[in-house]
Every structure is written in C-alpha cells, then in structure tokens.
Tab-separated table of C-alpha atoms in Angstrom:
chain	number	residue	atom	x	y	z
A	1	MET	CA	-0.278	-0.175	-0.269
A	2	PRO	CA	0.822	3.146	-0.369
A	3	GLU	CA	2.000	5.438	2.828
A	4	LYS	CA	0.162	7.929	1.780
A	5	LEU	CA	-3.574	8.453	-0.401
A	6	PRO	CA	-3.637	11.652	-2.597
A	7	GLN	CA	-6.374	13.947	-1.508
A	8	LEU	CA	-8.644	14.555	-4.497
A	9	ASP	CA	-10.956	18.169	-4.472
A	10	ARG	CA	-14.337	18.485	-6.397
A	11	ASP	CA	-12.589	20.572	-9.753
A	12	THR	CA	-10.161	17.514	-10.075
A	13	LEU	CA	-13.366	14.773	-10.012
A	14	ARG	CA	-15.269	17.651	-12.306
A	15	GLN	CA	-12.418	17.950	-15.052
A	16	TRP	CA	-11.775	13.861	-14.472
A	17	SER	CA	-15.446	13.194	-15.206
A	18	VAL	CA	-15.473	14.333	-19.174
A	19	VAL	CA	-12.697	11.792	-19.976
A	20	SER	CA	-11.801	8.420	-21.452
A	21	TYR	CA	-11.476	5.619	-19.873
A	22	PRO	CA	-7.777	4.902	-21.198
A	23	SER	CA	-7.829	8.914	-19.832
A	24	LEU	CA	-9.307	8.110	-16.606
A	25	VAL	CA	-6.434	5.211	-15.953
A	26	LYS	CA	-3.682	7.054	-17.296
A	27	GLU	CA	-4.572	10.118	-15.262
A	28	LEU	CA	-4.991	7.786	-11.746
A	29	CYS	CA	-2.185	5.855	-12.271
A	30	SER	CA	-0.153	9.246	-12.716
A	31	LEU	CA	-1.067	10.105	-8.753
A	32	PHE	CA	0.941	7.066	-7.751
A	33	ILE	CA	3.795	6.910	-11.250
A	34	GLY	CA	6.009	9.517	-10.964
A	35	PRO	CA	8.023	10.489	-13.932
A	36	GLU	CA	11.673	9.196	-12.315
A	37	LEU	CA	9.261	6.199	-12.559
A	38	ILE	CA	7.833	6.111	-15.909
A	39	PRO	CA	8.166	9.680	-17.884
A	40	ARG	CA	4.655	10.880	-19.060
A	41	ASP	CA	4.557	10.487	-22.668
A	42	ASP	CA	5.940	6.279	-22.203
A	43	LEU	CA	3.193	5.753	-19.443
A	44	ASN	CA	0.487	7.395	-21.795
A	45	ASP	CA	1.893	4.756	-24.384
A	46	LEU	CA	2.223	1.737	-22.501
A	47	ILE	CA	-1.131	2.743	-21.378
A	48	ASP	CA	-2.167	2.540	-24.985
A	49	ARG	CA	-0.653	-0.924	-25.872
A	50	ALA	CA	-2.831	-2.362	-22.838
A	51	PHE	CA	-5.570	-1.756	-24.515
A	52	SER	CA	-5.482	-2.258	-27.878
A	53	ARG	CA	-7.161	-4.936	-28.029
A	54	PHE	CA	-10.602	-4.528	-26.553
A	55	ARG	CA	-13.424	-4.833	-28.374
A	56	HIS	CA	-15.285	-1.796	-27.509
A	57	LYS	CA	-14.314	1.617	-29.032
A	58	GLU	CA	-14.996	2.346	-24.898
A	59	VAL	CA	-12.791	0.331	-23.221
A	60	VAL	CA	-15.442	-0.055	-20.558
A	61	HIS	CA	-19.261	1.042	-21.122
A	62	LEU	CA	-21.736	1.643	-19.182
A	63	SER	CA	-25.219	-0.036	-19.988
A	64	ARG	CA	-28.427	1.467	-18.095
A	65	LEU	CA	-31.210	-0.303	-17.466
A	66	ARG	CA	-34.332	0.661	-15.466
A	67	ASN	CA	-35.142	2.491	-12.261
A	68	GLY	CA	-31.210	4.105	-11.502
A	69	LEU	CA	-30.217	0.523	-12.528
A	70	ASN	CA	-26.774	0.877	-14.323
A	71	VAL	CA	-24.723	-2.030	-15.823
A	72	LEU	CA	-20.632	-1.694	-16.358
A	73	GLU	CA	-19.232	-3.474	-18.630
A	74	LEU	CA	-16.229	-4.727	-17.696
A	75	TRP	CA	-15.779	-7.824	-20.352
A	76	HIS	CA	-14.879	-6.661	-23.397
A	77	GLY	CA	-10.404	-8.084	-23.549
A	78	VAL	CA	-9.510	-10.621	-25.052
A	79	THR	CA	-10.568	-13.284	-22.144
A	80	TYR	CA	-13.918	-12.016	-21.043
A	81	ALA	CA	-12.641	-11.087	-17.872
A	82	PHE	CA	-12.255	-7.804	-16.004
A	83	LYS	CA	-9.109	-8.656	-15.016
A	84	ASP	CA	-8.453	-7.885	-18.539
A	85	LEU	CA	-8.438	-4.261	-17.430
A	86	SER	CA	-5.882	-4.160	-15.006
A	87	LEU	CA	-3.485	-7.111	-16.657
A	88	GLY	CA	-2.893	-5.626	-19.317
A	89	CYS	CA	-1.293	-2.887	-17.842
A	90	VAL	CA	0.320	-4.300	-15.223
A	91	ALA	CA	1.890	-5.915	-17.570
A	92	GLN	CA	3.131	-3.580	-19.882
A	93	PHE	CA	4.901	-1.689	-17.005
A	94	LEU	CA	6.887	-5.079	-15.963
A	95	GLN	CA	8.292	-5.226	-19.736
A	96	TYR	CA	8.544	-2.049	-19.099
A	97	PHE	CA	11.097	-2.158	-16.258
A	98	LEU	CA	12.612	-5.283	-17.201
A	99	GLU	CA	13.529	-4.086	-20.797
A	100	LYS	CA	15.086	-0.722	-19.083
A	101	ARG	CA	16.882	-3.502	-16.316
A	102	LYS	CA	17.969	-6.136	-18.810
A	103	LYS	CA	16.526	-8.543	-17.148
A	104	HIS	CA	13.973	-11.883	-16.763
A	105	ILE	CA	11.357	-12.552	-14.147
A	106	THR	CA	9.335	-15.603	-13.553
A	107	VAL	CA	5.752	-14.833	-12.530
A	108	VAL	CA	3.856	-16.922	-10.124
A	109	VAL	CA	0.451	-16.886	-10.090
A	110	GLY	CA	-2.804	-18.696	-8.150
A	111	THR	CA	-5.793	-18.646	-10.040
A	112	SER	CA	-9.367	-19.402	-9.032
A	113	GLY	CA	-9.774	-18.849	-13.139
A	114	ASP	CA	-9.690	-15.179	-14.635
A	115	THR	CA	-6.524	-14.437	-13.378
A	116	GLY	CA	-5.090	-17.171	-14.276
A	117	SER	CA	-5.982	-16.559	-18.151
A	118	ALA	CA	-5.864	-12.896	-18.422
A	119	ALA	CA	-2.326	-13.018	-16.734
A	120	ILE	CA	-1.388	-15.772	-18.928
A	121	GLU	CA	-3.582	-13.789	-21.987
A	122	SER	CA	-1.108	-10.304	-21.045
A	123	VAL	CA	3.028	-11.685	-21.363
A	124	GLN	CA	2.756	-15.099	-23.915
A	125	GLY	CA	5.839	-14.620	-25.892
A	126	ALA	CA	7.224	-12.177	-24.270
A	127	GLU	CA	10.620	-12.912	-23.923
A	128	ASN	CA	11.532	-11.182	-20.748
A	129	VAL	CA	9.103	-13.063	-18.701
A	130	ASP	CA	8.090	-16.406	-18.331
A	131	ILE	CA	4.180	-17.427	-16.289
A	132	ILE	CA	3.674	-20.427	-14.072
A	133	VAL	CA	-0.140	-20.702	-13.306
A	134	LEU	CA	-1.721	-22.931	-10.800
A	135	LEU	CA	-4.434	-23.312	-11.639
A	136	PRO	CA	-7.077	-25.679	-8.984
A	137	LYS	CA	-8.482	-29.235	-11.175
A	138	GLY	CA	-11.983	-28.708	-12.070
A	139	ARG	CA	-12.790	-26.120	-10.771
A	140	CYS	CA	-11.704	-23.574	-12.848
A	141	THR	CA	-15.298	-23.156	-15.620
A	142	LYS	CA	-14.220	-25.648	-18.838
A	143	ILE	CA	-13.649	-22.308	-21.550
A	144	GLN	CA	-10.798	-20.205	-18.690
A	145	GLU	CA	-9.502	-23.659	-18.019
A	146	LEU	CA	-9.248	-24.359	-22.029
A	147	GLN	CA	-8.161	-20.731	-22.338
A	148	MET	CA	-4.675	-21.751	-20.064
A	149	THR	CA	-4.228	-24.829	-21.197
A	150	THR	CA	-4.045	-24.401	-24.586
A	151	VAL	CA	-1.899	-20.965	-25.129
A	152	LEU	CA	0.793	-23.141	-26.635
A	153	ARG	CA	4.610	-20.331	-26.188
A	154	GLU	CA	7.658	-21.447	-24.577
A	155	ASN	CA	7.519	-18.613	-21.567
A	156	VAL	CA	3.765	-19.742	-20.261
A	157	HIS	CA	3.438	-23.140	-18.117
A	158	VAL	CA	0.391	-24.834	-16.509
A	159	PHE	CA	-0.069	-26.893	-14.007
A	160	GLY	CA	-3.194	-28.806	-12.341
A	161	VAL	CA	-2.977	-28.726	-8.462
A	162	GLU	CA	-4.911	-31.563	-6.615
A	163	GLY	CA	-7.505	-28.464	-3.488
A	164	ASN	CA	-8.959	-25.413	-4.414
A	165	SER	CA	-7.571	-22.101	-4.439
A	166	ASP	CA	-6.818	-21.393	-1.137
A	167	GLU	CA	-5.166	-24.289	-0.483
A	168	LEU	CA	-2.792	-23.436	-3.414
A	169	ASP	CA	-2.641	-20.182	-2.440
A	170	GLU	CA	-0.332	-20.797	0.737
A	171	PRO	CA	2.805	-22.123	-0.790
A	172	ILE	CA	2.468	-19.257	-3.883
A	173	LYS	CA	2.968	-16.718	-0.109
A	174	ALA	CA	4.788	-19.064	1.610
A	175	VAL	CA	7.365	-18.914	-1.548
A	176	PHE	CA	6.970	-15.252	-1.693
A	177	ALA	CA	7.397	-15.096	2.018
A	178	ASP	CA	11.691	-16.442	1.545
A	179	VAL	CA	13.087	-13.139	0.423
A	180	ALA	CA	15.996	-14.793	-0.325
A	181	PHE	CA	14.783	-17.373	-2.643
A	182	VAL	CA	12.847	-14.753	-4.552
A	183	LYS	CA	15.847	-13.062	-5.348
A	184	GLU	CA	17.793	-15.734	-6.583
A	185	HIS	CA	14.886	-16.611	-9.037
A	186	SER	CA	13.296	-13.761	-9.962
A	187	LEU	CA	10.539	-14.184	-8.762
A	188	MET	CA	7.120	-11.965	-8.608
A	189	SER	CA	2.685	-12.326	-8.883
A	190	LEU	CA	0.515	-11.148	-11.043
A	191	ASN	CA	-1.746	-11.258	-8.051
A	192	SER	CA	-4.564	-8.575	-7.190
A	193	ILE	CA	-1.138	-9.105	-3.957
A	194	ASN	CA	0.689	-6.789	-6.350
A	195	TRP	CA	-0.876	-3.505	-5.729
A	196	SER	CA	0.151	-1.855	-9.741
A	197	ARG	CA	-3.380	-4.396	-9.776
A	198	VAL	CA	-5.443	-2.548	-7.335
A	199	LEU	CA	-4.663	0.958	-8.659
A	200	VAL	CA	-5.702	0.341	-12.732
A	201	GLN	CA	-9.148	-1.208	-10.978
A	202	MET	CA	-9.507	1.514	-8.939
A	203	ALA	CA	-10.919	3.389	-12.350
A	204	HIS	CA	-13.416	1.174	-12.088
A	205	HIS	CA	-14.994	3.406	-10.028
A	206	PHE	CA	-14.003	6.637	-11.071
A	207	PHE	CA	-15.423	5.908	-14.036
A	208	ALA	CA	-19.007	4.222	-12.962
A	209	TYR	CA	-19.421	7.134	-10.338
A	210	PHE	CA	-18.662	10.241	-13.014
A	211	ARG	CA	-21.390	8.318	-15.187
A	212	CYS	CA	-23.374	7.236	-13.268
A	213	ALA	CA	-23.748	10.776	-10.811
A	214	PRO	CA	-26.890	13.183	-12.348
A	215	THR	CA	-24.707	16.479	-11.499
A	216	LEU	CA	-21.200	17.314	-10.140
A	217	ASP	CA	-21.842	21.415	-9.090
A	218	LEU	CA	-23.670	19.962	-5.541
A	219	HIS	CA	-21.803	20.269	-2.406
A	220	PRO	CA	-21.170	18.002	-1.113
A	221	PRO	CA	-21.100	15.846	-4.512
A	222	PRO	CA	-24.169	12.843	-4.552
A	223	PRO	CA	-23.564	10.238	-3.445
A	224	VAL	CA	-23.556	6.544	-6.441
A	225	GLU	CA	-24.121	3.089	-4.955
A	226	VAL	CA	-21.382	0.520	-6.211
A	227	VAL	CA	-22.097	-3.062	-6.276
A	228	VAL	CA	-19.249	-5.297	-6.373
A	229	PRO	CA	-18.909	-8.527	-6.412
A	230	SER	CA	-16.564	-9.939	-5.198
A	231	GLY	CA	-14.010	-12.893	-4.011
A	232	GLY	CA	-9.982	-11.622	-3.496
A	233	ALA	CA	-11.876	-8.546	-2.695
A	234	GLY	CA	-8.863	-6.469	-5.154
A	235	SER	CA	-12.033	-4.333	-6.879
A	236	LEU	CA	-13.604	-3.871	-3.504
A	237	ALA	CA	-10.529	-2.462	-1.967
A	238	ALA	CA	-9.597	-0.584	-5.146
A	239	GLY	CA	-13.052	0.471	-4.343
A	240	PHE	CA	-12.657	1.348	-0.838
A	241	ILE	CA	-8.821	3.369	-1.369
A	242	ALA	CA	-10.941	5.320	-4.414
A	243	GLN	CA	-13.183	6.558	-0.678
A	244	LYS	CA	-10.371	7.283	0.704
A	245	MET	CA	-9.620	9.751	-1.897
A	246	GLY	CA	-12.281	11.760	-1.977
A	247	LEU	CA	-14.283	9.670	-4.387
A	248	PRO	CA	-18.792	9.273	-3.369
A	249	ILE	CA	-19.824	6.425	-3.715
A	250	HIS	CA	-21.058	4.093	-1.163
A	251	LEU	CA	-20.166	0.095	-1.278
A	252	VAL	CA	-22.184	-2.909	-1.525
A	253	VAL	CA	-19.872	-6.017	-1.426
A	254	ALA	CA	-21.819	-8.847	-3.568
A	255	VAL	CA	-20.977	-12.674	-2.744
A	256	ASN	CA	-21.788	-16.376	-3.294
A	257	TYR	CA	-21.819	-19.571	-0.279
A	258	ASN	CA	-18.485	-18.432	0.147
A	259	ASP	CA	-19.307	-15.784	2.691
A	260	ILE	CA	-16.678	-14.523	4.687
A	261	ILE	CA	-16.756	-11.127	3.646
A	262	HIS	CA	-19.961	-10.728	4.321
A	263	ARG	CA	-19.974	-11.930	7.354
A	264	THR	CA	-16.483	-9.643	7.799
A	265	VAL	CA	-19.077	-6.311	6.659
A	266	GLN	CA	-21.782	-7.855	8.857
A	267	ARG	CA	-20.547	-8.774	12.069
A	268	GLY	CA	-17.461	-8.333	12.180
A	269	ASP	CA	-16.631	-12.388	11.715
A	270	PHE	CA	-13.713	-12.537	10.241
A	271	SER	CA	-13.739	-16.927	9.916
A	272	LEU	CA	-12.952	-20.109	7.953
A	273	SER	CA	-16.527	-22.140	7.077
A	274	GLU	CA	-15.442	-25.839	6.456
A	275	ALA	CA	-14.728	-25.947	3.505
A	276	VAL	CA	-14.849	-24.472	0.209
A	277	LYS	CA	-18.639	-24.774	-1.388
A	278	PRO	CA	-17.903	-24.858	-5.756
A	279	THR	CA	-20.610	-23.115	-7.172
A	280	LEU	CA	-20.996	-21.709	-11.062
A	281	ALA	CA	-19.188	-18.213	-10.087
A	282	SER	CA	-15.741	-20.365	-9.772
A	283	ALA	CA	-13.469	-17.300	-10.031
A	284	MET	CA	-15.761	-15.873	-6.365
A	285	ASP	CA	-15.462	-19.556	-4.659
A	286	ILE	CA	-12.324	-17.946	-2.406
A	287	GLN	CA	-12.631	-18.211	1.310
A	288	VAL	CA	-9.631	-16.286	2.228
A	289	PRO	CA	-9.304	-12.640	0.353
A	290	TYR	CA	-6.338	-11.423	1.036
A	291	ASN	CA	-7.125	-8.037	-0.126
A	292	MET	CA	-9.255	-7.748	3.283
A	293	GLU	CA	-5.521	-6.779	4.685
A	294	ARG	CA	-5.471	-3.972	2.708
A	295	ILE	CA	-9.265	-2.897	3.753
A	296	PHE	CA	-8.228	-3.602	8.294
A	297	TRP	CA	-5.109	-1.455	7.594
A	298	LEU	CA	-7.049	1.518	6.265
A	299	LEU	CA	-9.439	1.347	8.756
A	300	SER	CA	-7.603	1.270	11.385
A	301	GLY	CA	-5.737	4.171	10.499
A	302	SER	CA	-2.843	2.225	8.147
A	303	ASP	CA	-1.842	0.985	11.662
A	304	SER	CA	0.329	-1.793	10.728
A	305	GLN	CA	0.725	-2.917	14.073
A	306	VAL	CA	-3.150	-3.501	14.082
A	307	THR	CA	-3.631	-5.086	11.104
A	308	ARG	CA	-0.183	-7.232	10.994
A	309	ALA	CA	-1.862	-8.897	14.572
A	310	LEU	CA	-5.255	-9.708	13.377
A	311	MET	CA	-3.870	-11.681	10.250
A	312	GLU	CA	-1.213	-13.090	12.101
A	313	GLN	CA	-4.375	-14.605	14.308
A	314	PHE	CA	-5.983	-14.975	11.359
A	315	GLU	CA	-3.636	-17.152	10.485
A	316	ARG	CA	-3.000	-18.991	13.257
A	317	THR	CA	-6.707	-19.433	13.862
A	318	ARG	CA	-8.485	-19.348	11.268
A	319	SER	CA	-11.260	-17.553	12.551
A	320	VAL	CA	-10.648	-13.158	13.810
A	321	SER	CA	-12.748	-11.715	15.453
A	322	LEU	CA	-12.599	-8.101	14.211
A	323	PRO	CA	-12.533	-5.186	17.113
A	324	LYS	CA	-15.634	-3.171	18.081
A	325	GLU	CA	-13.543	0.321	16.571
A	326	LEU	CA	-12.742	-1.429	12.931
A	327	HIS	CA	-15.683	-3.484	12.679
A	328	SER	CA	-17.998	0.173	13.159
A	329	LYS	CA	-16.213	2.262	11.118
A	330	PRO	CA	-17.569	0.342	7.612
A	331	SER	CA	-21.325	0.991	7.882
A	332	PRO	CA	-21.861	4.403	5.982
A	333	LEU	CA	-18.991	3.046	3.514
A	334	LEU	CA	-19.562	-0.507	2.935
A	335	SER	CA	-22.639	-3.238	2.937
A	336	GLY	CA	-22.553	-7.155	2.542
A	337	SER	CA	-24.809	-8.670	0.384
A	338	ARG	CA	-25.056	-12.166	-0.359
A	339	LEU	CA	-26.726	-13.657	-3.798
A	340	CYS	CA	-27.952	-16.526	-5.337
A	341	SER	CA	-25.819	-18.982	-5.908
A	342	GLN	CA	-25.909	-22.361	-8.094
A	343	VAL	CA	-23.945	-25.341	-7.096
A	344	PRO	CA	-23.338	-27.620	-10.371
A	345	GLY	CA	-25.579	-31.015	-9.868
A	346	GLY	CA	-27.188	-28.791	-6.635
A	347	ARG	CA	-30.240	-26.784	-5.559
A	348	ALA	CA	-30.126	-23.325	-6.170
A	349	GLY	CA	-31.064	-20.746	-2.927
A	350	CYS	CA	-30.756	-16.486	-2.820
A	351	TRP	CA	-30.311	-14.659	0.253
A	352	ALA	CA	-31.257	-11.187	1.000
A	353	ASP	CA	-30.215	-9.533	3.786
A	354	PRO	CA	-30.065	-5.766	4.938
A	355	ARG	CA	-27.781	-3.760	4.109
C-alpha cells in the first residue's frame, strides 16, 4: 500500500468526469507513478498499448437499465474477464522496467479461474517473462481452463493442482515470504497482491461514478452506490481506496455461498467456513480474500501493527472477531449482500440480507 493517499478536490473530480476510460487510468496512475519511474509520455503509451485489443471502442462501457440501475461492462478484453483491464496495464509496466534493466523474471500466479487466463494473455510470447500458473483441477469453468491450457508458447507453464484456490495460494505465499529465494530466482506475482493491479482497478469506480452521478455541481457531490461482486476483494479494496481519496461512493459487496467478506462486513466475523463450496461463479469461490488486509489497514488508520496482529491471528486460528472500533467503521461506507448461487448438479439458494 502507498504510505499516503492523495486527496482529490471537487475541481479534479469535475475535470476527470469528462474524460475517456483510458484517460482516467492515465490520470490515476500518474498520481502514484512519478516521472522518475515512468515519464508521462511513456506511461500514456503503455496504457494505450494495454487497451489496444479491447473489442469496445470505449474499452469500458456503462449500460443503463431501468429505475436508475446501471451495469458497468468490464468484459470487452481478450479473455472476457474484468482482469484483462488491470493485467494488461501491469504487464506493460513490467516489461517496460525489464527492458530498461535488461532482466528476466518468472511470474507465479494462483488462479480460481479468471486471473490465470488474463495473466497468460498479458505476457504470452514475452522474451523477458516466464509465467507459471497453478489452477485448481476441476474447479475452473471449462472455457477458462481451455484459455489457460491451450496457449502454446514457450514462456507459458500451466499446472493443475489438487485442492481449491485457497489451498494452492498457501505454497505461493510461502514462496514469496522467502525473500532470498524470490531474489535468487527473480520471482514476482501478478495476483492482486501486486499493488499495481489494485491501482488500475480503482479506475472502474471513478468511471462508474462519473457516468452515474447526476451532477458534480452540488456540495457535497451526490453519492452513488456501487455493487461489487467479490472473491479475493481486489476490486473492493480498489473501491475503498477510491473512497478514501474523496470519491463519494457507497460500496455493496456481493458474494456467493463463500461469504467470509459478507460476514466480516455484517458482523465483524472474519473466519473460515468448514469448506469452500463450489458454485457456478467459480472465480468467486474463495475463503481467504487476502485484499481484506488492505481494507483492515485503511480502517485502522494505517496502523500496520494492528493489521499485522489481526492477520497473524487469522493465519494461526483461521478466525478473527474484528475489534469494535474497526467493525463499526465500514457501515456508512460499505455493506454486504449474499446473492443467488447454484452449485453445479445441486440446488439453488438465494439470500437477501439487510444492508
């Protein structure tokens, strides 16, 4: 996480409200990526390159439905996953630095479905990157599995793993905890543990707000409710950071049977269920949403010691009751809802929990 988040005034929000989605990503990224890292002209070129293969001319499109309901279409990338948006940019940033430094790295990615195919697409054929993808055998959709296992490039290595996506994340996390090993083998991750993934995903929330808000001339600006389907909570963390920067949105997190985020928001119950339940939304079948650590850090007032203590307790006991001072804070900013979800070959279930 950045140590400090920039605060956006109403004039900045008004200026950003009329620009395209790619231009919005450029403005956001320039707040966190200074010219000493990537000169602005180079940054603009990299972002343009990342979005060059999207099927929609706007890259991201807002569809207006009835009664003030809108749907933000994030599926116009090559793999049809919303992660094409962030991973395309991250891969361009990565290759920019590797070419300048004449280095080669190996990317290690665990996936519940959509991250793996989008990550492969973003770096396949790159000379200075090898990618290793671990996918849970039999737990991804057939389309996503084929997207990952039919890429015949020398730098792409895909392995099926016994167990669910949370279980395959554990050895990856252990590898990256070994700093000497990571340095020796030049390893990195493209999962949303990588900050630049979250940075680019913040643009979804700004773009949605600007397309939905009736006016920016009121003081304070009118709020917009954003419903975020969530698994690992990367987009949720991005929205929460956008809030902290001054974007007037109210976040509603939507989950399936695997509802740890919902329980955390509603009751402060950050604990594992007995098992991950497979659903048709396999990319959301996650019990350990590691981006909640970022949200806890923000809720605690950037208190790293409090956050570390919470996460260490969770790793030991797999159960944490959030302190009252943390659990009470999300209510005006964040609420949770469990939605319908059908288990393949099983029954359907619906919940409509009060916000």
